[in-house]
């Protein structure tokens, strides 16, 4: 059996979860279990306003969560989108993968499945994110009561959405050499109800293949959907391109479409990794079984060429 040095790579906001994920890997656990465990920690953390509980809501004040998980060895995948009222969307995504004949379930159907499997319910809108929502509404001349009465949301959404699209990525390589990836998010803050980003779309915001590596995105998800970014990145790894070049190429692809914040993390099948961004000051984190705590590293900055 091939032996690999376990490693987990994450977007910067995943740092606090890495020690728990590594504990799973150093005890011989699977990459799949590690990325799910890491994602759950951030989903339950109300201080991360871009993921899970405490995530920013849509324009109506409803927290709609997207998540996906990919097993790079079997290419089994599971995803949920616009899930409301549950604490661990990533585990519902895993249930889609392991307990249904499907790969992607959304909205009321996702909530129904969550209920059916006994997933933990929660109120994802916290007092502090509710306050932020009310402030954003006030800044565009609306209140919670007025927005609910509106027949047309589009004119308001055009003003409520700004560059606020967090998300957390976890890519793991386990001791057997298997790779898995997980992505979970509350999506674009104050979005149109039902908007789905790249995070639950396998191949766009999340993809891995144990033979070549893994990639996952944060930032403006519409760009990852349009460029099929994560699958393209893994395809580039398959050609032998190193992770730093793969990450740079992904940001260049995004920059070619629009000027919007976009980030990627990349992990090769051998455990090499890199991350890139088109905004200054962004970081990513990684940890191996030999480390006591995660390393926080700068992302490669790929600016947009003047046109
Ligand atoms: N990348 C997260 C989103 O656009 O929803």
Short mmCIF file of N, CA and C in Angstrom, two decimals, residues 141-252:
data_model
loop_
_atom_site.label_atom_id
_atom_site.label_comp_id
_atom_site.label_asym_id
_atom_site.label_seq_id
_atom_site.Cartn_x
_atom_site.Cartn_y
_atom_site.Cartn_z
N UNK A 141 -32.48 51.78 2.09
CA UNK A 141 -33.82 52.33 2.28
C UNK A 141 -34.90 51.29 2.54
N UNK A 142 -34.51 50.12 3.06
CA UNK A 142 -35.49 49.05 3.31
C UNK A 142 -35.44 48.65 4.78
N UNK A 143 -36.48 47.92 5.20
CA UNK A 143 -36.53 47.34 6.53
C UNK A 143 -36.93 45.87 6.36
N UNK A 144 -36.79 45.04 7.42
CA UNK A 144 -37.24 43.65 7.29
C UNK A 144 -38.70 43.56 6.86
N UNK A 145 -39.54 44.45 7.36
CA UNK A 145 -40.96 44.39 6.97
C UNK A 145 -41.15 44.80 5.51
N UNK A 146 -40.45 45.86 5.09
CA UNK A 146 -40.67 46.35 3.71
C UNK A 146 -40.13 45.35 2.68
N UNK A 147 -39.01 44.71 3.00
CA UNK A 147 -38.43 43.79 2.01
C UNK A 147 -39.34 42.57 1.82
N UNK A 148 -40.00 42.16 2.90
CA UNK A 148 -40.88 40.98 2.79
C UNK A 148 -42.15 41.31 2.00
N UNK A 149 -42.51 42.59 1.95
CA UNK A 149 -43.72 42.98 1.20
C UNK A 149 -43.44 43.19 -0.28
N UNK A 150 -42.17 43.31 -0.63
CA UNK A 150 -41.81 43.67 -2.01
C UNK A 150 -42.13 42.56 -3.01
N UNK A 151 -42.75 42.94 -4.13
CA UNK A 151 -42.98 41.97 -5.19
C UNK A 151 -41.68 41.76 -5.98
N UNK A 152 -40.91 42.83 -6.15
CA UNK A 152 -39.68 42.75 -6.96
C UNK A 152 -38.46 42.94 -6.08
N UNK A 153 -37.62 41.92 -6.03
CA UNK A 153 -36.42 41.99 -5.19
C UNK A 153 -35.20 42.47 -5.97
N UNK A 154 -35.24 42.30 -7.28
CA UNK A 154 -34.04 42.55 -8.08
C UNK A 154 -33.47 43.96 -7.90
N UNK A 155 -34.32 45.01 -7.91
CA UNK A 155 -33.74 46.35 -7.75
C UNK A 155 -33.02 46.51 -6.41
N UNK A 156 -33.50 45.80 -5.37
CA UNK A 156 -32.87 45.91 -4.06
C UNK A 156 -31.57 45.08 -4.03
N UNK A 157 -31.64 43.86 -4.59
CA UNK A 157 -30.46 42.99 -4.55
C UNK A 157 -29.29 43.63 -5.28
N UNK A 158 -29.58 44.36 -6.34
CA UNK A 158 -28.48 45.03 -7.06
C UNK A 158 -27.73 45.98 -6.14
N UNK A 159 -28.42 46.49 -5.09
CA UNK A 159 -27.77 47.42 -4.17
C UNK A 159 -27.24 46.72 -2.91
N UNK A 160 -27.87 45.60 -2.51
CA UNK A 160 -27.42 44.96 -1.26
C UNK A 160 -26.16 44.13 -1.46
N UNK A 161 -25.97 43.53 -2.65
CA UNK A 161 -24.79 42.68 -2.84
C UNK A 161 -23.56 43.53 -3.13
N UNK A 162 -22.53 43.28 -2.33
CA UNK A 162 -21.23 43.93 -2.55
C UNK A 162 -20.20 42.80 -2.54
N UNK A 163 -18.92 43.13 -2.42
CA UNK A 163 -17.92 42.07 -2.51
C UNK A 163 -17.81 41.30 -1.18
N UNK A 164 -18.83 40.51 -0.86
CA UNK A 164 -18.82 39.75 0.40
C UNK A 164 -19.20 38.32 0.10
N UNK A 165 -18.20 37.52 -0.19
CA UNK A 165 -18.46 36.13 -0.52
C UNK A 165 -17.34 35.29 0.08
N UNK A 166 -17.49 34.93 1.35
CA UNK A 166 -16.52 34.03 1.97
C UNK A 166 -16.82 32.61 1.55
N UNK A 167 -16.34 31.66 2.31
CA UNK A 167 -16.47 30.22 2.01
C UNK A 167 -15.26 29.58 2.66
N UNK A 168 -15.34 28.29 3.00
CA UNK A 168 -14.14 27.62 3.48
C UNK A 168 -13.89 26.37 2.63
N UNK A 169 -12.60 26.14 2.33
CA UNK A 169 -12.14 24.99 1.51
C UNK A 169 -11.26 24.09 2.37
N UNK A 170 -11.43 22.78 2.24
CA UNK A 170 -10.49 21.83 2.85
C UNK A 170 -10.11 20.77 1.81
N UNK A 171 -8.81 20.58 1.60
CA UNK A 171 -8.29 19.55 0.69
C UNK A 171 -7.38 18.67 1.53
N UNK A 172 -7.60 17.35 1.50
CA UNK A 172 -6.77 16.48 2.37
C UNK A 172 -6.21 15.30 1.59
N UNK A 173 -4.97 14.94 1.97
CA UNK A 173 -4.29 13.74 1.46
C UNK A 173 -4.04 12.86 2.67
N UNK A 174 -4.54 11.63 2.65
CA UNK A 174 -4.35 10.76 3.82
C UNK A 174 -3.17 9.81 3.63
N UNK A 175 -2.88 9.02 4.66
CA UNK A 175 -1.68 8.16 4.63
C UNK A 175 -1.75 7.09 3.55
N UNK A 176 -2.96 6.72 3.14
CA UNK A 176 -3.09 5.73 2.04
C UNK A 176 -2.88 6.37 0.68
N UNK A 177 -2.78 7.70 0.64
CA UNK A 177 -2.63 8.40 -0.64
C UNK A 177 -3.95 8.82 -1.24
N UNK A 178 -5.05 8.62 -0.50
CA UNK A 178 -6.37 9.06 -0.99
C UNK A 178 -6.56 10.56 -0.74
N UNK A 179 -7.27 11.18 -1.64
CA UNK A 179 -7.54 12.62 -1.54
C UNK A 179 -9.05 12.84 -1.46
N UNK A 180 -9.44 13.83 -0.65
CA UNK A 180 -10.85 14.26 -0.60
C UNK A 180 -10.89 15.77 -0.44
N UNK A 181 -12.03 16.35 -0.79
CA UNK A 181 -12.16 17.81 -0.67
C UNK A 181 -13.57 18.17 -0.21
N UNK A 182 -13.64 19.24 0.57
CA UNK A 182 -14.94 19.72 1.08
C UNK A 182 -14.97 21.24 0.98
N UNK A 183 -16.12 21.77 0.60
CA UNK A 183 -16.32 23.21 0.52
C UNK A 183 -17.69 23.52 1.11
N UNK A 184 -17.77 24.56 1.95
CA UNK A 184 -19.05 24.91 2.56
C UNK A 184 -19.13 26.43 2.71
N UNK A 185 -20.34 26.97 2.55
CA UNK A 185 -20.47 28.43 2.49
C UNK A 185 -21.90 28.88 2.74
N UNK A 186 -22.04 30.14 3.16
CA UNK A 186 -23.36 30.77 3.15
C UNK A 186 -23.54 31.58 1.87
N UNK A 187 -22.52 31.55 1.03
CA UNK A 187 -22.65 32.17 -0.28
C UNK A 187 -22.54 33.69 -0.23
N UNK A 188 -23.06 34.31 -1.22
CA UNK A 188 -22.92 35.76 -1.40
C UNK A 188 -23.89 36.46 -0.44
N UNK A 189 -23.35 37.33 0.41
CA UNK A 189 -24.18 38.01 1.40
C UNK A 189 -25.27 38.83 0.74
N UNK A 190 -26.50 38.71 1.28
CA UNK A 190 -27.66 39.50 0.86
C UNK A 190 -28.06 39.24 -0.60
N UNK A 191 -27.81 37.99 -1.01
CA UNK A 191 -28.07 37.55 -2.39
C UNK A 191 -29.58 37.42 -2.67
N UNK A 192 -29.89 37.23 -3.92
CA UNK A 192 -31.25 36.90 -4.33
C UNK A 192 -31.59 35.52 -3.77
N UNK A 193 -32.75 35.32 -3.20
CA UNK A 193 -33.09 33.99 -2.65
C UNK A 193 -32.95 32.90 -3.72
N UNK A 194 -32.32 31.82 -3.32
CA UNK A 194 -32.13 30.71 -4.25
C UNK A 194 -30.87 30.79 -5.08
N UNK A 195 -30.12 31.89 -4.94
CA UNK A 195 -28.85 31.97 -5.69
C UNK A 195 -27.93 30.85 -5.22
N UNK A 196 -27.34 30.14 -6.15
CA UNK A 196 -26.38 29.08 -5.82
C UNK A 196 -25.04 29.48 -6.41
N UNK A 197 -23.99 29.37 -5.60
CA UNK A 197 -22.65 29.70 -6.07
C UNK A 197 -21.90 28.48 -6.54
N UNK A 198 -20.59 28.59 -6.55
CA UNK A 198 -19.73 27.52 -7.07
C UNK A 198 -19.49 26.40 -6.06
N UNK A 199 -19.64 26.71 -4.77
CA UNK A 199 -19.19 25.76 -3.74
C UNK A 199 -19.83 24.38 -3.83
N UNK A 200 -21.15 24.29 -4.14
CA UNK A 200 -21.74 22.95 -4.22
C UNK A 200 -21.67 22.37 -5.63
N UNK A 201 -21.09 23.11 -6.56
CA UNK A 201 -21.06 22.63 -7.95
C UNK A 201 -19.73 21.95 -8.19
N UNK A 202 -19.81 20.62 -8.23
CA UNK A 202 -18.59 19.82 -8.36
C UNK A 202 -17.96 20.10 -9.72
N UNK A 203 -16.68 20.44 -9.67
CA UNK A 203 -15.97 20.84 -10.89
C UNK A 203 -15.79 22.34 -10.97
N UNK A 204 -16.70 23.11 -10.34
CA UNK A 204 -16.58 24.57 -10.34
C UNK A 204 -15.79 25.02 -9.10
N UNK A 205 -16.44 24.90 -7.91
CA UNK A 205 -15.78 25.36 -6.69
C UNK A 205 -15.06 24.27 -5.93
N UNK A 206 -15.17 23.02 -6.37
CA UNK A 206 -14.61 21.90 -5.61
C UNK A 206 -14.39 20.72 -6.54
N UNK A 207 -13.18 20.19 -6.52
CA UNK A 207 -12.94 18.97 -7.30
C UNK A 207 -11.66 18.30 -6.80
N UNK A 208 -11.63 16.97 -6.85
CA UNK A 208 -10.38 16.27 -6.60
C UNK A 208 -10.37 14.93 -7.31
N UNK A 209 -9.17 14.47 -7.55
CA UNK A 209 -8.94 13.17 -8.19
C UNK A 209 -7.66 12.64 -7.56
N UNK A 210 -7.76 11.52 -6.87
CA UNK A 210 -6.62 11.00 -6.12
C UNK A 210 -5.38 10.81 -7.01
N UNK A 211 -5.58 10.59 -8.28
CA UNK A 211 -4.41 10.40 -9.16
C UNK A 211 -3.61 11.68 -9.35
N UNK A 212 -4.30 12.84 -9.26
CA UNK A 212 -3.63 14.10 -9.65
C UNK A 212 -3.60 15.15 -8.56
N UNK A 213 -4.69 15.27 -7.77
CA UNK A 213 -4.73 16.28 -6.73
C UNK A 213 -6.11 16.88 -6.58
N UNK A 214 -6.14 18.07 -5.96
CA UNK A 214 -7.42 18.69 -5.60
C UNK A 214 -7.33 20.20 -5.77
N UNK A 215 -8.50 20.82 -5.94
CA UNK A 215 -8.55 22.28 -6.00
C UNK A 215 -9.91 22.74 -5.50
N UNK A 216 -9.94 23.91 -4.86
CA UNK A 216 -11.21 24.49 -4.40
C UNK A 216 -11.09 26.00 -4.38
N UNK A 217 -12.23 26.64 -4.50
CA UNK A 217 -12.25 28.10 -4.70
C UNK A 217 -13.00 28.83 -3.59
N UNK A 218 -12.64 30.10 -3.42
CA UNK A 218 -13.43 31.05 -2.64
C UNK A 218 -13.52 32.33 -3.47
N UNK A 219 -14.43 33.20 -3.06
CA UNK A 219 -14.58 34.44 -3.83
C UNK A 219 -15.81 34.37 -4.73
N UNK A 220 -15.75 35.09 -5.83
CA UNK A 220 -16.91 35.28 -6.71
C UNK A 220 -17.21 33.97 -7.45
N UNK A 221 -18.15 33.21 -6.89
CA UNK A 221 -18.40 31.86 -7.37
C UNK A 221 -18.87 31.78 -8.81
N UNK A 222 -19.53 32.84 -9.26
CA UNK A 222 -20.01 32.82 -10.65
C UNK A 222 -18.83 32.65 -11.62
N UNK A 223 -17.66 33.16 -11.25
CA UNK A 223 -16.49 33.01 -12.13
C UNK A 223 -16.02 31.55 -12.17
N UNK A 224 -16.07 30.89 -11.02
CA UNK A 224 -15.65 29.47 -10.97
C UNK A 224 -16.62 28.60 -11.76
N UNK A 225 -17.90 28.97 -11.74
CA UNK A 225 -18.88 28.20 -12.53
C UNK A 225 -18.60 28.42 -14.02
N UNK A 226 -18.39 29.67 -14.40
CA UNK A 226 -18.18 29.97 -15.82
C UNK A 226 -16.89 29.35 -16.35
N UNK A 227 -15.86 29.25 -15.50
CA UNK A 227 -14.58 28.70 -15.95
C UNK A 227 -14.39 27.22 -15.58
N UNK A 228 -15.37 26.62 -14.88
CA UNK A 228 -15.22 25.23 -14.39
C UNK A 228 -13.83 25.11 -13.73
N UNK A 229 -13.61 26.02 -12.77
CA UNK A 229 -12.25 26.26 -12.31
C UNK A 229 -11.59 25.06 -11.62
N UNK A 230 -12.30 24.42 -10.69
CA UNK A 230 -11.63 23.36 -9.91
C UNK A 230 -11.28 22.16 -10.80
N UNK A 231 -12.17 21.78 -11.70
CA UNK A 231 -11.86 20.65 -12.59
C UNK A 231 -10.72 21.03 -13.55
N UNK A 232 -10.77 22.26 -14.04
CA UNK A 232 -9.69 22.70 -14.93
C UNK A 232 -8.35 22.65 -14.20
N UNK A 233 -8.35 23.05 -12.93
CA UNK A 233 -7.11 23.03 -12.15
C UNK A 233 -6.59 21.60 -12.01
N UNK A 234 -7.49 20.67 -11.71
CA UNK A 234 -7.04 19.27 -11.55
C UNK A 234 -6.57 18.71 -12.90
N UNK A 235 -7.23 19.11 -13.96
CA UNK A 235 -6.77 18.69 -15.30
C UNK A 235 -5.34 19.22 -15.56
N UNK A 236 -5.10 20.44 -15.10
CA UNK A 236 -3.74 20.99 -15.28
C UNK A 236 -2.73 20.23 -14.43
N UNK A 237 -3.12 19.86 -13.20
CA UNK A 237 -2.22 19.02 -12.39
C UNK A 237 -1.91 17.71 -13.13
N UNK A 238 -2.91 17.18 -13.81
CA UNK A 238 -2.73 15.90 -14.51
C UNK A 238 -1.70 15.99 -15.64
N UNK A 239 -1.48 17.21 -16.14
CA UNK A 239 -0.47 17.37 -17.19
C UNK A 239 0.94 17.45 -16.61
N UNK A 240 1.05 17.51 -15.27
CA UNK A 240 2.35 17.65 -14.63
C UNK A 240 2.67 19.08 -14.24
N UNK A 241 1.73 20.00 -14.48
CA UNK A 241 1.95 21.40 -14.07
C UNK A 241 2.01 21.47 -12.54
N UNK A 242 2.99 22.19 -11.96
CA UNK A 242 3.07 22.26 -10.49
C UNK A 242 1.94 23.12 -9.90
N UNK A 243 1.61 22.88 -8.62
CA UNK A 243 0.47 23.58 -8.01
C UNK A 243 0.54 25.11 -8.09
N UNK A 244 1.73 25.69 -7.97
CA UNK A 244 1.78 27.16 -8.03
C UNK A 244 1.40 27.68 -9.41
N UNK A 245 1.82 26.97 -10.45
CA UNK A 245 1.45 27.38 -11.81
C UNK A 245 -0.05 27.16 -12.05
N UNK A 246 -0.56 26.07 -11.50
CA UNK A 246 -1.99 25.77 -11.64
C UNK A 246 -2.82 26.87 -10.97
N UNK A 247 -2.39 27.26 -9.76
CA UNK A 247 -3.13 28.29 -9.02
C UNK A 247 -3.07 29.62 -9.77
N UNK A 248 -1.91 29.97 -10.28
CA UNK A 248 -1.78 31.21 -11.06
C UNK A 248 -2.69 31.20 -12.28
N UNK A 249 -2.70 30.06 -12.98
CA UNK A 249 -3.50 29.97 -14.21
C UNK A 249 -4.99 30.14 -13.90
N UNK A 250 -5.42 29.60 -12.76
CA UNK A 250 -6.85 29.70 -12.39
C UNK A 250 -7.23 31.16 -12.14
N UNK A 251 -6.35 31.89 -11.47
CA UNK A 251 -6.66 33.31 -11.21
C UNK A 251 -6.62 34.11 -12.51
N UNK A 252 -5.67 33.79 -13.36
CA UNK A 252 -5.62 34.48 -14.66
C UNK A 252 -6.91 34.22 -15.45
#
